[in-house]
């Protein structure tokens, strides 16, 4: 889903070189009247005659925005500018804004791939490259349903083997489940509100050669796992059911289950959304990756 949105933004940037009419809004920030900012922004004419592109993160979760928007839908439908409603957080399918958008604008739903669908998707990403069945299954076990990370890991394996068949040992060496152990140390420091310690762990990763974008993708992946496990816990599901239903590696479930005690569901959702915002700003060139990492820890 994020990849699709970034493709849209990249396409917009190519068509509008000035890119002065692009803005991103996090609808979880209650300190801003996002509806008013958007409405005023759309009314302003651009001196460069370019269409505006506005990205709204989780607008269906903002009751104030939803109520105000539904009162003035005609004005927005008449606009020639582009507004992307990007919803990752859970929401009620009876949501009035959701139903309005579904009926009146172009929409696309992205579901997490699991099982056979995930295998087919991942297999296609290898193209002409060859991978042993055991190695392929291990890769799926390590990465899970994180398609963005899966795509990056596959490209890394292909580049590493340079035409040779990818083996189980290559996956163990290159994909490194062990990095998850280190990332959990960072997340544990975040949970204890020890920002200096979290930054120290991240600096150690950077010194080892791990890229900032990769680290952010891993933190994003782990917080999504925390969100999934915490949701099961809130629904009072027993540990063995979480192991079975989550689709996560047993090691990841164990660590996530332990860390979940230190966060409320609301806190996990807030951090997860902030990761998304920073990840998006990095990929659209608004901030550099290293600054994004520091900002992520500072804003928690």
PDB file of C-alpha atoms in Angstrom:
ATOM      1  CA  UNK A   1       0.000   0.000   0.000  1.00  0.00           C
ATOM      2  CA  UNK A   2       2.771   2.420   0.911  1.00  0.00           C
ATOM      3  CA  UNK A   3       4.671   1.469  -2.221  1.00  0.00           C
ATOM      4  CA  UNK A   4       1.644   2.350  -4.356  1.00  0.00           C
ATOM      5  CA  UNK A   5       1.274   5.715  -2.662  1.00  0.00           C
ATOM      6  CA  UNK A   6       4.951   6.543  -3.111  1.00  0.00           C
ATOM      7  CA  UNK A   7       4.636   5.633  -6.807  1.00  0.00           C
ATOM      8  CA  UNK A   8       1.810   8.188  -7.093  1.00  0.00           C
ATOM      9  CA  UNK A   9       3.891  10.857  -5.339  1.00  0.00           C
ATOM     10  CA  UNK A  10       6.929  10.114  -7.537  1.00  0.00           C
ATOM     11  CA  UNK A  11       4.763  10.388 -10.643  1.00  0.00           C
ATOM     12  CA  UNK A  12       3.429  13.722  -9.400  1.00  0.00           C
ATOM     13  CA  UNK A  13       6.965  14.997  -8.774  1.00  0.00           C
ATOM     14  CA  UNK A  14       8.042  14.126 -12.305  1.00  0.00           C
ATOM     15  CA  UNK A  15       5.054  15.973 -13.769  1.00  0.00           C
ATOM     16  CA  UNK A  16       5.435  18.966 -11.435  1.00  0.00           C
ATOM     17  CA  UNK A  17       9.112  19.847 -11.116  1.00  0.00           C
ATOM     18  CA  UNK A  18       8.544  22.660  -8.606  1.00  0.00           C
ATOM     19  CA  UNK A  19       6.644  20.290  -6.300  1.00  0.00           C
ATOM     20  CA  UNK A  20       5.551  23.228  -4.132  1.00  0.00           C
ATOM     21  CA  UNK A  21       1.930  22.082  -3.982  1.00  0.00           C
ATOM     22  CA  UNK A  22       2.518  18.754  -2.265  1.00  0.00           C
ATOM     23  CA  UNK A  23       1.618  18.324   1.411  1.00  0.00           C
ATOM     24  CA  UNK A  24       1.321  15.428   3.848  1.00  0.00           C
ATOM     25  CA  UNK A  25      -1.100  15.440   6.804  1.00  0.00           C
ATOM     26  CA  UNK A  26      -1.151  13.053   9.762  1.00  0.00           C
ATOM     27  CA  UNK A  27      -4.785  12.939  10.889  1.00  0.00           C
ATOM     28  CA  UNK A  28      -3.742  11.606  14.290  1.00  0.00           C
ATOM     29  CA  UNK A  29      -2.364  15.048  15.178  1.00  0.00           C
ATOM     30  CA  UNK A  30      -5.167  16.697  17.104  1.00  0.00           C
ATOM     31  CA  UNK A  31      -3.216  19.948  17.503  1.00  0.00           C
ATOM     32  CA  UNK A  32      -4.102  20.983  13.943  1.00  0.00           C
ATOM     33  CA  UNK A  33      -7.436  21.680  12.281  1.00  0.00           C
ATOM     34  CA  UNK A  34      -6.484  19.608   9.258  1.00  0.00           C
ATOM     35  CA  UNK A  35      -9.800  20.131   7.508  1.00  0.00           C
ATOM     36  CA  UNK A  36      -9.414  23.931   7.613  1.00  0.00           C
ATOM     37  CA  UNK A  37      -5.799  23.782   6.399  1.00  0.00           C
ATOM     38  CA  UNK A  38      -6.790  21.549   3.470  1.00  0.00           C
ATOM     39  CA  UNK A  39      -9.857  23.590   2.570  1.00  0.00           C
ATOM     40  CA  UNK A  40      -7.914  26.870   2.619  1.00  0.00           C
ATOM     41  CA  UNK A  41      -5.052  25.287   0.679  1.00  0.00           C
ATOM     42  CA  UNK A  42      -7.308  24.035  -2.109  1.00  0.00           C
ATOM     43  CA  UNK A  43      -8.863  27.475  -2.485  1.00  0.00           C
ATOM     44  CA  UNK A  44      -5.487  29.117  -3.019  1.00  0.00           C
ATOM     45  CA  UNK A  45      -4.337  29.281  -6.617  1.00  0.00           C
ATOM     46  CA  UNK A  46      -0.841  28.121  -7.512  1.00  0.00           C
ATOM     47  CA  UNK A  47       1.455  30.607  -9.251  1.00  0.00           C
ATOM     48  CA  UNK A  48       3.000  27.661 -11.125  1.00  0.00           C
ATOM     49  CA  UNK A  49      -0.375  26.408 -12.444  1.00  0.00           C
ATOM     50  CA  UNK A  50       0.281  22.930 -11.082  1.00  0.00           C
ATOM     51  CA  UNK A  51      -2.237  20.625  -9.465  1.00  0.00           C
ATOM     52  CA  UNK A  52      -1.998  20.244  -5.711  1.00  0.00           C
ATOM     53  CA  UNK A  53      -1.337  16.822  -4.182  1.00  0.00           C
ATOM     54  CA  UNK A  54      -2.490  16.294  -0.594  1.00  0.00           C
ATOM     55  CA  UNK A  55      -1.899  13.018   1.267  1.00  0.00           C
ATOM     56  CA  UNK A  56      -4.057  12.350   4.343  1.00  0.00           C
ATOM     57  CA  UNK A  57      -2.872   9.575   6.674  1.00  0.00           C
ATOM     58  CA  UNK A  58      -5.721   7.787   8.490  1.00  0.00           C
ATOM     59  CA  UNK A  59      -8.495  10.356   7.884  1.00  0.00           C
ATOM     60  CA  UNK A  60     -11.162   7.766   8.765  1.00  0.00           C
ATOM     61  CA  UNK A  61      -9.832   7.770  12.325  1.00  0.00           C
ATOM     62  CA  UNK A  62     -10.308  11.529  12.774  1.00  0.00           C
ATOM     63  CA  UNK A  63     -13.910  12.173  13.861  1.00  0.00           C
ATOM     64  CA  UNK A  64     -13.570  15.962  13.612  1.00  0.00           C
ATOM     65  CA  UNK A  65     -12.201  15.816  10.059  1.00  0.00           C
ATOM     66  CA  UNK A  66     -14.817  13.267   9.013  1.00  0.00           C
ATOM     67  CA  UNK A  67     -17.740  15.370  10.230  1.00  0.00           C
ATOM     68  CA  UNK A  68     -16.482  18.580   8.627  1.00  0.00           C
ATOM     69  CA  UNK A  69     -15.593  16.906   5.336  1.00  0.00           C
ATOM     70  CA  UNK A  70     -18.993  15.228   4.932  1.00  0.00           C
ATOM     71  CA  UNK A  71     -20.703  18.616   5.218  1.00  0.00           C
ATOM     72  CA  UNK A  72     -18.799  19.976   2.211  1.00  0.00           C
ATOM     73  CA  UNK A  73     -18.333  17.009  -0.102  1.00  0.00           C
ATOM     74  CA  UNK A  74     -19.617  18.849  -3.188  1.00  0.00           C
ATOM     75  CA  UNK A  75     -16.830  21.409  -3.008  1.00  0.00           C
ATOM     76  CA  UNK A  76     -14.175  18.692  -2.822  1.00  0.00           C
ATOM     77  CA  UNK A  77     -15.681  16.657  -5.660  1.00  0.00           C
ATOM     78  CA  UNK A  78     -15.504  19.736  -7.912  1.00  0.00           C
ATOM     79  CA  UNK A  79     -11.806  20.247  -7.198  1.00  0.00           C
ATOM     80  CA  UNK A  80      -9.276  19.330  -9.903  1.00  0.00           C
ATOM     81  CA  UNK A  81      -6.558  18.816  -7.297  1.00  0.00           C
ATOM     82  CA  UNK A  82      -5.551  15.374  -6.018  1.00  0.00           C
ATOM     83  CA  UNK A  83      -6.320  14.161  -2.500  1.00  0.00           C
ATOM     84  CA  UNK A  84      -5.112  10.730  -1.359  1.00  0.00           C
ATOM     85  CA  UNK A  85      -6.978   9.232   1.586  1.00  0.00           C
ATOM     86  CA  UNK A  86      -4.511   6.710   2.994  1.00  0.00           C
ATOM     87  CA  UNK A  87      -5.919   4.491   5.759  1.00  0.00           C
ATOM     88  CA  UNK A  88      -3.770   1.933   7.599  1.00  0.00           C
ATOM     89  CA  UNK A  89      -5.366   1.989  11.047  1.00  0.00           C
ATOM     90  CA  UNK A  90      -8.404  -0.184  11.758  1.00  0.00           C
ATOM     91  CA  UNK A  91     -11.807   1.429  11.256  1.00  0.00           C
ATOM     92  CA  UNK A  92     -15.489   0.527  11.253  1.00  0.00           C
ATOM     93  CA  UNK A  93     -16.698  -0.362   7.745  1.00  0.00           C
ATOM     94  CA  UNK A  94     -19.912   1.537   8.571  1.00  0.00           C
ATOM     95  CA  UNK A  95     -17.821   4.717   8.704  1.00  0.00           C
ATOM     96  CA  UNK A  96     -19.770   7.394   6.773  1.00  0.00           C
ATOM     97  CA  UNK A  97     -16.643   8.906   5.190  1.00  0.00           C
ATOM     98  CA  UNK A  98     -15.467   5.470   4.048  1.00  0.00           C
ATOM     99  CA  UNK A  99     -18.825   4.761   2.403  1.00  0.00           C
ATOM    100  CA  UNK A 100     -18.854   8.161   0.704  1.00  0.00           C
ATOM    101  CA  UNK A 101     -15.349   7.681  -0.710  1.00  0.00           C
ATOM    102  CA  UNK A 102     -16.111   4.130  -1.811  1.00  0.00           C
ATOM    103  CA  UNK A 103     -19.098   5.317  -3.850  1.00  0.00           C
ATOM    104  CA  UNK A 104     -17.733   8.576  -5.251  1.00  0.00           C
ATOM    105  CA  UNK A 105     -13.982   8.373  -5.841  1.00  0.00           C
ATOM    106  CA  UNK A 106     -11.400   5.992  -7.244  1.00  0.00           C
ATOM    107  CA  UNK A 107     -10.368   3.558  -4.527  1.00  0.00           C
ATOM    108  CA  UNK A 108      -8.142   0.548  -4.014  1.00  0.00           C
ATOM    109  CA  UNK A 109      -7.905  -1.892  -1.111  1.00  0.00           C
ATOM    110  CA  UNK A 110      -4.664  -3.620  -0.116  1.00  0.00           C
ATOM    111  CA  UNK A 111      -4.788  -6.755   2.029  1.00  0.00           C
ATOM    112  CA  UNK A 112      -1.808  -8.413   3.710  1.00  0.00           C
ATOM    113  CA  UNK A 113      -0.770 -11.509   1.794  1.00  0.00           C
ATOM    114  CA  UNK A 114      -0.404 -14.807   3.627  1.00  0.00           C
ATOM    115  CA  UNK A 115      -0.070 -18.495   2.756  1.00  0.00           C
ATOM    116  CA  UNK A 116      -0.129 -19.427  -0.918  1.00  0.00           C
ATOM    117  CA  UNK A 117      -0.791 -15.856  -2.098  1.00  0.00           C
ATOM    118  CA  UNK A 118       2.352 -14.644  -0.335  1.00  0.00           C
ATOM    119  CA  UNK A 119       4.384 -17.503  -1.866  1.00  0.00           C
ATOM    120  CA  UNK A 120       3.176 -16.656  -5.379  1.00  0.00           C
ATOM    121  CA  UNK A 121       3.899 -12.933  -4.884  1.00  0.00           C
ATOM    122  CA  UNK A 122       7.411 -13.591  -3.551  1.00  0.00           C
ATOM    123  CA  UNK A 123       8.233 -16.190  -6.240  1.00  0.00           C
ATOM    124  CA  UNK A 124       7.431 -13.667  -8.989  1.00  0.00           C
ATOM    125  CA  UNK A 125       9.916 -11.185  -7.487  1.00  0.00           C
ATOM    126  CA  UNK A 126      12.789 -13.583  -8.186  1.00  0.00           C
ATOM    127  CA  UNK A 127      12.210 -13.413 -11.951  1.00  0.00           C
ATOM    128  CA  UNK A 128      14.874 -15.546 -13.650  1.00  0.00           C
ATOM    129  CA  UNK A 129      16.883 -15.936 -10.420  1.00  0.00           C
ATOM    130  CA  UNK A 130      16.861 -19.408  -8.840  1.00  0.00           C
ATOM    131  CA  UNK A 131      16.319 -20.271  -5.185  1.00  0.00           C
ATOM    132  CA  UNK A 132      16.184 -23.666  -3.471  1.00  0.00           C
ATOM    133  CA  UNK A 133      12.776 -24.601  -1.959  1.00  0.00           C
ATOM    134  CA  UNK A 134      14.228 -24.792   1.565  1.00  0.00           C
ATOM    135  CA  UNK A 135      15.832 -21.384   1.152  1.00  0.00           C
ATOM    136  CA  UNK A 136      12.573 -19.929  -0.182  1.00  0.00           C
ATOM    137  CA  UNK A 137      10.570 -21.260   2.773  1.00  0.00           C
ATOM    138  CA  UNK A 138      13.157 -19.925   5.217  1.00  0.00           C
ATOM    139  CA  UNK A 139      12.939 -16.490   3.600  1.00  0.00           C
ATOM    140  CA  UNK A 140       9.146 -16.502   3.996  1.00  0.00           C
ATOM    141  CA  UNK A 141       9.542 -17.570   7.616  1.00  0.00           C
ATOM    142  CA  UNK A 142      12.060 -14.806   8.349  1.00  0.00           C
ATOM    143  CA  UNK A 143      10.273 -11.920   6.628  1.00  0.00           C
ATOM    144  CA  UNK A 144       6.569 -12.794   6.802  1.00  0.00           C
ATOM    145  CA  UNK A 145       3.975 -10.528   5.162  1.00  0.00           C
ATOM    146  CA  UNK A 146       6.088  -7.368   5.024  1.00  0.00           C
ATOM    147  CA  UNK A 147       6.082  -6.990   1.218  1.00  0.00           C
ATOM    148  CA  UNK A 148       8.319  -3.913   1.212  1.00  0.00           C
ATOM    149  CA  UNK A 149      10.997  -5.719   3.199  1.00  0.00           C
ATOM    150  CA  UNK A 150      10.483  -8.939   1.223  1.00  0.00           C
ATOM    151  CA  UNK A 151      11.127  -7.106  -2.036  1.00  0.00           C
ATOM    152  CA  UNK A 152      14.327  -5.554  -0.624  1.00  0.00           C
ATOM    153  CA  UNK A 153      15.584  -8.861   0.772  1.00  0.00           C
ATOM    154  CA  UNK A 154      14.976 -10.666  -2.536  1.00  0.00           C
ATOM    155  CA  UNK A 155      16.910  -8.018  -4.461  1.00  0.00           C
ATOM    156  CA  UNK A 156      19.734  -8.273  -1.936  1.00  0.00           C
ATOM    157  CA  UNK A 157      19.907 -12.069  -2.367  1.00  0.00           C
ATOM    158  CA  UNK A 158      19.847 -11.813  -6.176  1.00  0.00           C
ATOM    159  CA  UNK A 159      22.667  -9.234  -6.169  1.00  0.00           C
ATOM    160  CA  UNK A 160      24.697 -11.318  -3.729  1.00  0.00           C
ATOM    161  CA  UNK A 161      24.533 -14.571  -5.754  1.00  0.00           C
ATOM    162  CA  UNK A 162      25.060 -12.967  -9.196  1.00  0.00           C
ATOM    163  CA  UNK A 163      23.226 -15.643 -11.162  1.00  0.00           C
ATOM    164  CA  UNK A 164      24.039 -18.612  -8.926  1.00  0.00           C
ATOM    165  CA  UNK A 165      21.278 -20.560  -7.177  1.00  0.00           C
ATOM    166  CA  UNK A 166      20.285 -19.093  -3.798  1.00  0.00           C
ATOM    167  CA  UNK A 167      20.722 -21.571  -0.936  1.00  0.00           C
ATOM    168  CA  UNK A 168      19.490 -21.811   2.637  1.00  0.00           C
ATOM    169  CA  UNK A 169      22.884 -20.663   3.936  1.00  0.00           C
ATOM    170  CA  UNK A 170      22.646 -17.511   1.799  1.00  0.00           C
ATOM    171  CA  UNK A 171      19.295 -16.598   3.342  1.00  0.00           C
ATOM    172  CA  UNK A 172      20.694 -17.135   6.842  1.00  0.00           C
ATOM    173  CA  UNK A 173      23.690 -14.949   6.046  1.00  0.00           C
ATOM    174  CA  UNK A 174      21.998 -12.146   4.126  1.00  0.00           C
ATOM    175  CA  UNK A 175      18.516 -11.837   5.619  1.00  0.00           C
ATOM    176  CA  UNK A 176      19.727 -12.221   9.174  1.00  0.00           C
ATOM    177  CA  UNK A 177      16.941 -12.971  11.592  1.00  0.00           C
ATOM    178  CA  UNK A 178      19.555 -11.942  14.157  1.00  0.00           C
ATOM    179  CA  UNK A 179      19.033  -8.278  13.282  1.00  0.00           C
ATOM    180  CA  UNK A 180      15.558  -8.626  14.777  1.00  0.00           C
ATOM    181  CA  UNK A 181      17.162  -9.408  18.128  1.00  0.00           C
ATOM    182  CA  UNK A 182      19.138  -6.160  17.910  1.00  0.00           C
ATOM    183  CA  UNK A 183      16.101  -4.171  16.790  1.00  0.00           C
ATOM    184  CA  UNK A 184      14.164  -5.526  19.764  1.00  0.00           C
ATOM    185  CA  UNK A 185      16.885  -4.023  21.991  1.00  0.00           C
ATOM    186  CA  UNK A 186      16.156  -0.650  20.413  1.00  0.00           C
ATOM    187  CA  UNK A 187      12.406  -1.078  20.834  1.00  0.00           C
ATOM    188  CA  UNK A 188      12.897  -2.186  24.434  1.00  0.00           C
ATOM    189  CA  UNK A 189      14.869   1.025  25.061  1.00  0.00           C
ATOM    190  CA  UNK A 190      12.015   2.990  23.456  1.00  0.00           C
ATOM    191  CA  UNK A 191       9.530   1.194  25.714  1.00  0.00           C
ATOM    192  CA  UNK A 192      11.580   2.210  28.758  1.00  0.00           C
ATOM    193  CA  UNK A 193      11.635   5.808  27.435  1.00  0.00           C
ATOM    194  CA  UNK A 194      15.445   5.667  27.265  1.00  0.00           C
ATOM    195  CA  UNK A 195      15.944   7.644  24.065  1.00  0.00           C
ATOM    196  CA  UNK A 196      19.725   8.004  24.452  1.00  0.00           C
ATOM    197  CA  UNK A 197      20.057   4.224  24.689  1.00  0.00           C
ATOM    198  CA  UNK A 198      17.820   3.694  21.634  1.00  0.00           C
ATOM    199  CA  UNK A 199      19.886   6.176  19.607  1.00  0.00           C
ATOM    200  CA  UNK A 200      23.089   4.423  20.744  1.00  0.00           C
ATOM    201  CA  UNK A 201      21.794   1.066  19.462  1.00  0.00           C
ATOM    202  CA  UNK A 202      20.817   2.636  16.132  1.00  0.00           C
ATOM    203  CA  UNK A 203      24.245   4.269  15.805  1.00  0.00           C
ATOM    204  CA  UNK A 204      25.852   0.845  16.300  1.00  0.00           C
ATOM    205  CA  UNK A 205      23.748  -0.491  13.411  1.00  0.00           C
ATOM    206  CA  UNK A 206      24.830   2.392  11.183  1.00  0.00           C
ATOM    207  CA  UNK A 207      28.489   1.769  12.034  1.00  0.00           C
ATOM    208  CA  UNK A 208      28.026  -1.888  11.011  1.00  0.00           C
ATOM    209  CA  UNK A 209      26.825  -0.718   7.603  1.00  0.00           C
ATOM    210  CA  UNK A 210      23.048  -1.123   8.009  1.00  0.00           C
ATOM    211  CA  UNK A 211      21.272   1.579   6.010  1.00  0.00           C
ATOM    212  CA  UNK A 212      18.914   4.029   7.793  1.00  0.00           C
ATOM    213  CA  UNK A 213      16.079   3.040   5.456  1.00  0.00           C
ATOM    214  CA  UNK A 214      16.562  -0.621   6.315  1.00  0.00           C
ATOM    215  CA  UNK A 215      16.537   0.174  10.040  1.00  0.00           C
ATOM    216  CA  UNK A 216      13.338   2.191   9.713  1.00  0.00           C
ATOM    217  CA  UNK A 217      11.731  -0.639   7.745  1.00  0.00           C
ATOM    218  CA  UNK A 218      12.719  -3.079  10.512  1.00  0.00           C
ATOM    219  CA  UNK A 219      11.377  -0.814  13.280  1.00  0.00           C
ATOM    220  CA  UNK A 220       8.201  -0.380  11.245  1.00  0.00           C
ATOM    221  CA  UNK A 221       7.933  -4.157  10.815  1.00  0.00           C
ATOM    222  CA  UNK A 222       8.390  -4.818  14.529  1.00  0.00           C
ATOM    223  CA  UNK A 223       5.869  -2.205  15.611  1.00  0.00           C
ATOM    224  CA  UNK A 224       3.364  -3.664  13.182  1.00  0.00           C
ATOM    225  CA  UNK A 225       4.013  -7.023  14.845  1.00  0.00           C
ATOM    226  CA  UNK A 226       3.502  -5.406  18.250  1.00  0.00           C
ATOM    227  CA  UNK A 227       0.230  -3.952  17.005  1.00  0.00           C
ATOM    228  CA  UNK A 228      -0.906  -7.362  15.780  1.00  0.00           C
ATOM    229  CA  UNK A 229       0.046  -9.197  18.990  1.00  0.00           C
ATOM    230  CA  UNK A 230      -1.373  -6.454  21.225  1.00  0.00           C
ATOM    231  CA  UNK A 231      -4.665  -6.663  19.345  1.00  0.00           C
ATOM    232  CA  UNK A 232      -4.833 -10.404  20.086  1.00  0.00           C
ATOM    233  CA  UNK A 233      -4.035  -9.722  23.746  1.00  0.00           C
ATOM    234  CA  UNK A 234      -6.757  -7.059  23.974  1.00  0.00           C
ATOM    235  CA  UNK A 235      -9.192  -9.637  22.601  1.00  0.00           C
ATOM    236  CA  UNK A 236      -8.033 -12.038  25.356  1.00  0.00           C
ATOM    237  CA  UNK A 237      -6.660 -14.626  22.935  1.00  0.00           C
ATOM    238  CA  UNK A 238      -4.363 -17.241  24.554  1.00  0.00           C
ATOM    239  CA  UNK A 239      -0.677 -17.383  23.624  1.00  0.00           C
ATOM    240  CA  UNK A 240      -0.983 -20.584  21.553  1.00  0.00           C
ATOM    241  CA  UNK A 241      -3.723 -18.979  19.433  1.00  0.00           C
ATOM    242  CA  UNK A 242      -1.553 -15.893  18.861  1.00  0.00           C
ATOM    243  CA  UNK A 243       1.277 -18.173  17.694  1.00  0.00           C
ATOM    244  CA  UNK A 244      -1.053 -19.902  15.257  1.00  0.00           C
ATOM    245  CA  UNK A 245      -3.107 -16.977  13.957  1.00  0.00           C
ATOM    246  CA  UNK A 246      -0.516 -14.180  13.751  1.00  0.00           C
ATOM    247  CA  UNK A 247       1.588 -15.890  11.073  1.00  0.00           C
ATOM    248  CA  UNK A 248       4.737 -14.571  12.789  1.00  0.00           C
ATOM    249  CA  UNK A 249       7.955 -16.410  13.599  1.00  0.00           C
ATOM    250  CA  UNK A 250       7.729 -17.926  17.143  1.00  0.00           C
ATOM    251  CA  UNK A 251      10.753 -15.849  18.206  1.00  0.00           C
ATOM    252  CA  UNK A 252       9.016 -12.657  17.066  1.00  0.00           C
ATOM    253  CA  UNK A 253       5.781 -13.587  18.868  1.00  0.00           C
ATOM    254  CA  UNK A 254       7.683 -14.296  22.089  1.00  0.00           C
ATOM    255  CA  UNK A 255       9.563 -10.970  22.024  1.00  0.00           C
ATOM    256  CA  UNK A 256       6.493  -8.997  20.925  1.00  0.00           C
ATOM    257  CA  UNK A 257       4.327 -10.579  23.620  1.00  0.00           C
ATOM    258  CA  UNK A 258       6.826  -9.510  26.272  1.00  0.00           C
ATOM    259  CA  UNK A 259       7.205  -5.964  24.923  1.00  0.00           C
ATOM    260  CA  UNK A 260       3.449  -5.451  24.624  1.00  0.00           C
ATOM    261  CA  UNK A 261       3.215  -5.181  28.404  1.00  0.00           C
ATOM    262  CA  UNK A 262       5.106  -1.895  28.237  1.00  0.00           C
ATOM    263  CA  UNK A 263       2.798  -0.214  25.712  1.00  0.00           C
ATOM    264  CA  UNK A 264      -0.896   0.549  25.568  1.00  0.00           C
ATOM    265  CA  UNK A 265      -2.655  -0.197  22.273  1.00  0.00           C
ATOM    266  CA  UNK A 266      -3.089   3.551  21.767  1.00  0.00           C
ATOM    267  CA  UNK A 267       0.663   4.153  22.239  1.00  0.00           C
ATOM    268  CA  UNK A 268       1.598   1.450  19.728  1.00  0.00           C
ATOM    269  CA  UNK A 269      -0.801   2.890  17.143  1.00  0.00           C
ATOM    270  CA  UNK A 270       0.577   6.397  17.656  1.00  0.00           C
ATOM    271  CA  UNK A 271       4.200   5.268  17.267  1.00  0.00           C
ATOM    272  CA  UNK A 272       3.334   3.133  14.234  1.00  0.00           C
ATOM    273  CA  UNK A 273       1.680   6.110  12.539  1.00  0.00           C
ATOM    274  CA  UNK A 274       4.678   8.309  13.301  1.00  0.00           C
ATOM    275  CA  UNK A 275       6.989   5.723  11.735  1.00  0.00           C
ATOM    276  CA  UNK A 276       4.819   5.823   8.629  1.00  0.00           C
ATOM    277  CA  UNK A 277       4.958   9.633   8.480  1.00  0.00           C
ATOM    278  CA  UNK A 278       8.758   9.723   8.767  1.00  0.00           C
ATOM    279  CA  UNK A 279       9.195   6.825   6.321  1.00  0.00           C
ATOM    280  CA  UNK A 280       6.996   8.679   3.840  1.00  0.00           C
ATOM    281  CA  UNK A 281       8.893  11.967   4.258  1.00  0.00           C
ATOM    282  CA  UNK A 282      12.203  10.178   3.666  1.00  0.00           C
ATOM    283  CA  UNK A 283      10.991   8.381   0.550  1.00  0.00           C
ATOM    284  CA  UNK A 284       9.540  11.594  -0.885  1.00  0.00           C
ATOM    285  CA  UNK A 285      12.774  13.511  -0.258  1.00  0.00           C
ATOM    286  CA  UNK A 286      11.516  15.866   2.465  1.00  0.00           C
ATOM    287  CA  UNK A 287      14.118  14.716   5.031  1.00  0.00           C
ATOM    288  CA  UNK A 288      17.289  12.630   4.842  1.00  0.00           C
ATOM    289  CA  UNK A 289      17.271   9.078   6.292  1.00  0.00           C
ATOM    290  CA  UNK A 290      19.683   9.746   9.184  1.00  0.00           C
ATOM    291  CA  UNK A 291      17.656  12.762  10.336  1.00  0.00           C
ATOM    292  CA  UNK A 292      14.502  10.666  10.014  1.00  0.00           C
ATOM    293  CA  UNK A 293      15.901   8.029  12.377  1.00  0.00           C
ATOM    294  CA  UNK A 294      16.782  10.648  14.990  1.00  0.00           C
ATOM    295  CA  UNK A 295      13.403  12.350  14.573  1.00  0.00           C
ATOM    296  CA  UNK A 296      11.622   9.025  15.040  1.00  0.00           C
ATOM    297  CA  UNK A 297      13.243   8.434  18.432  1.00  0.00           C
ATOM    298  CA  UNK A 298      12.939  12.076  19.517  1.00  0.00           C
ATOM    299  CA  UNK A 299       9.193  12.224  18.829  1.00  0.00           C
ATOM    300  CA  UNK A 300       8.308   9.056  20.754  1.00  0.00           C
TER     301      UNK A 300
END
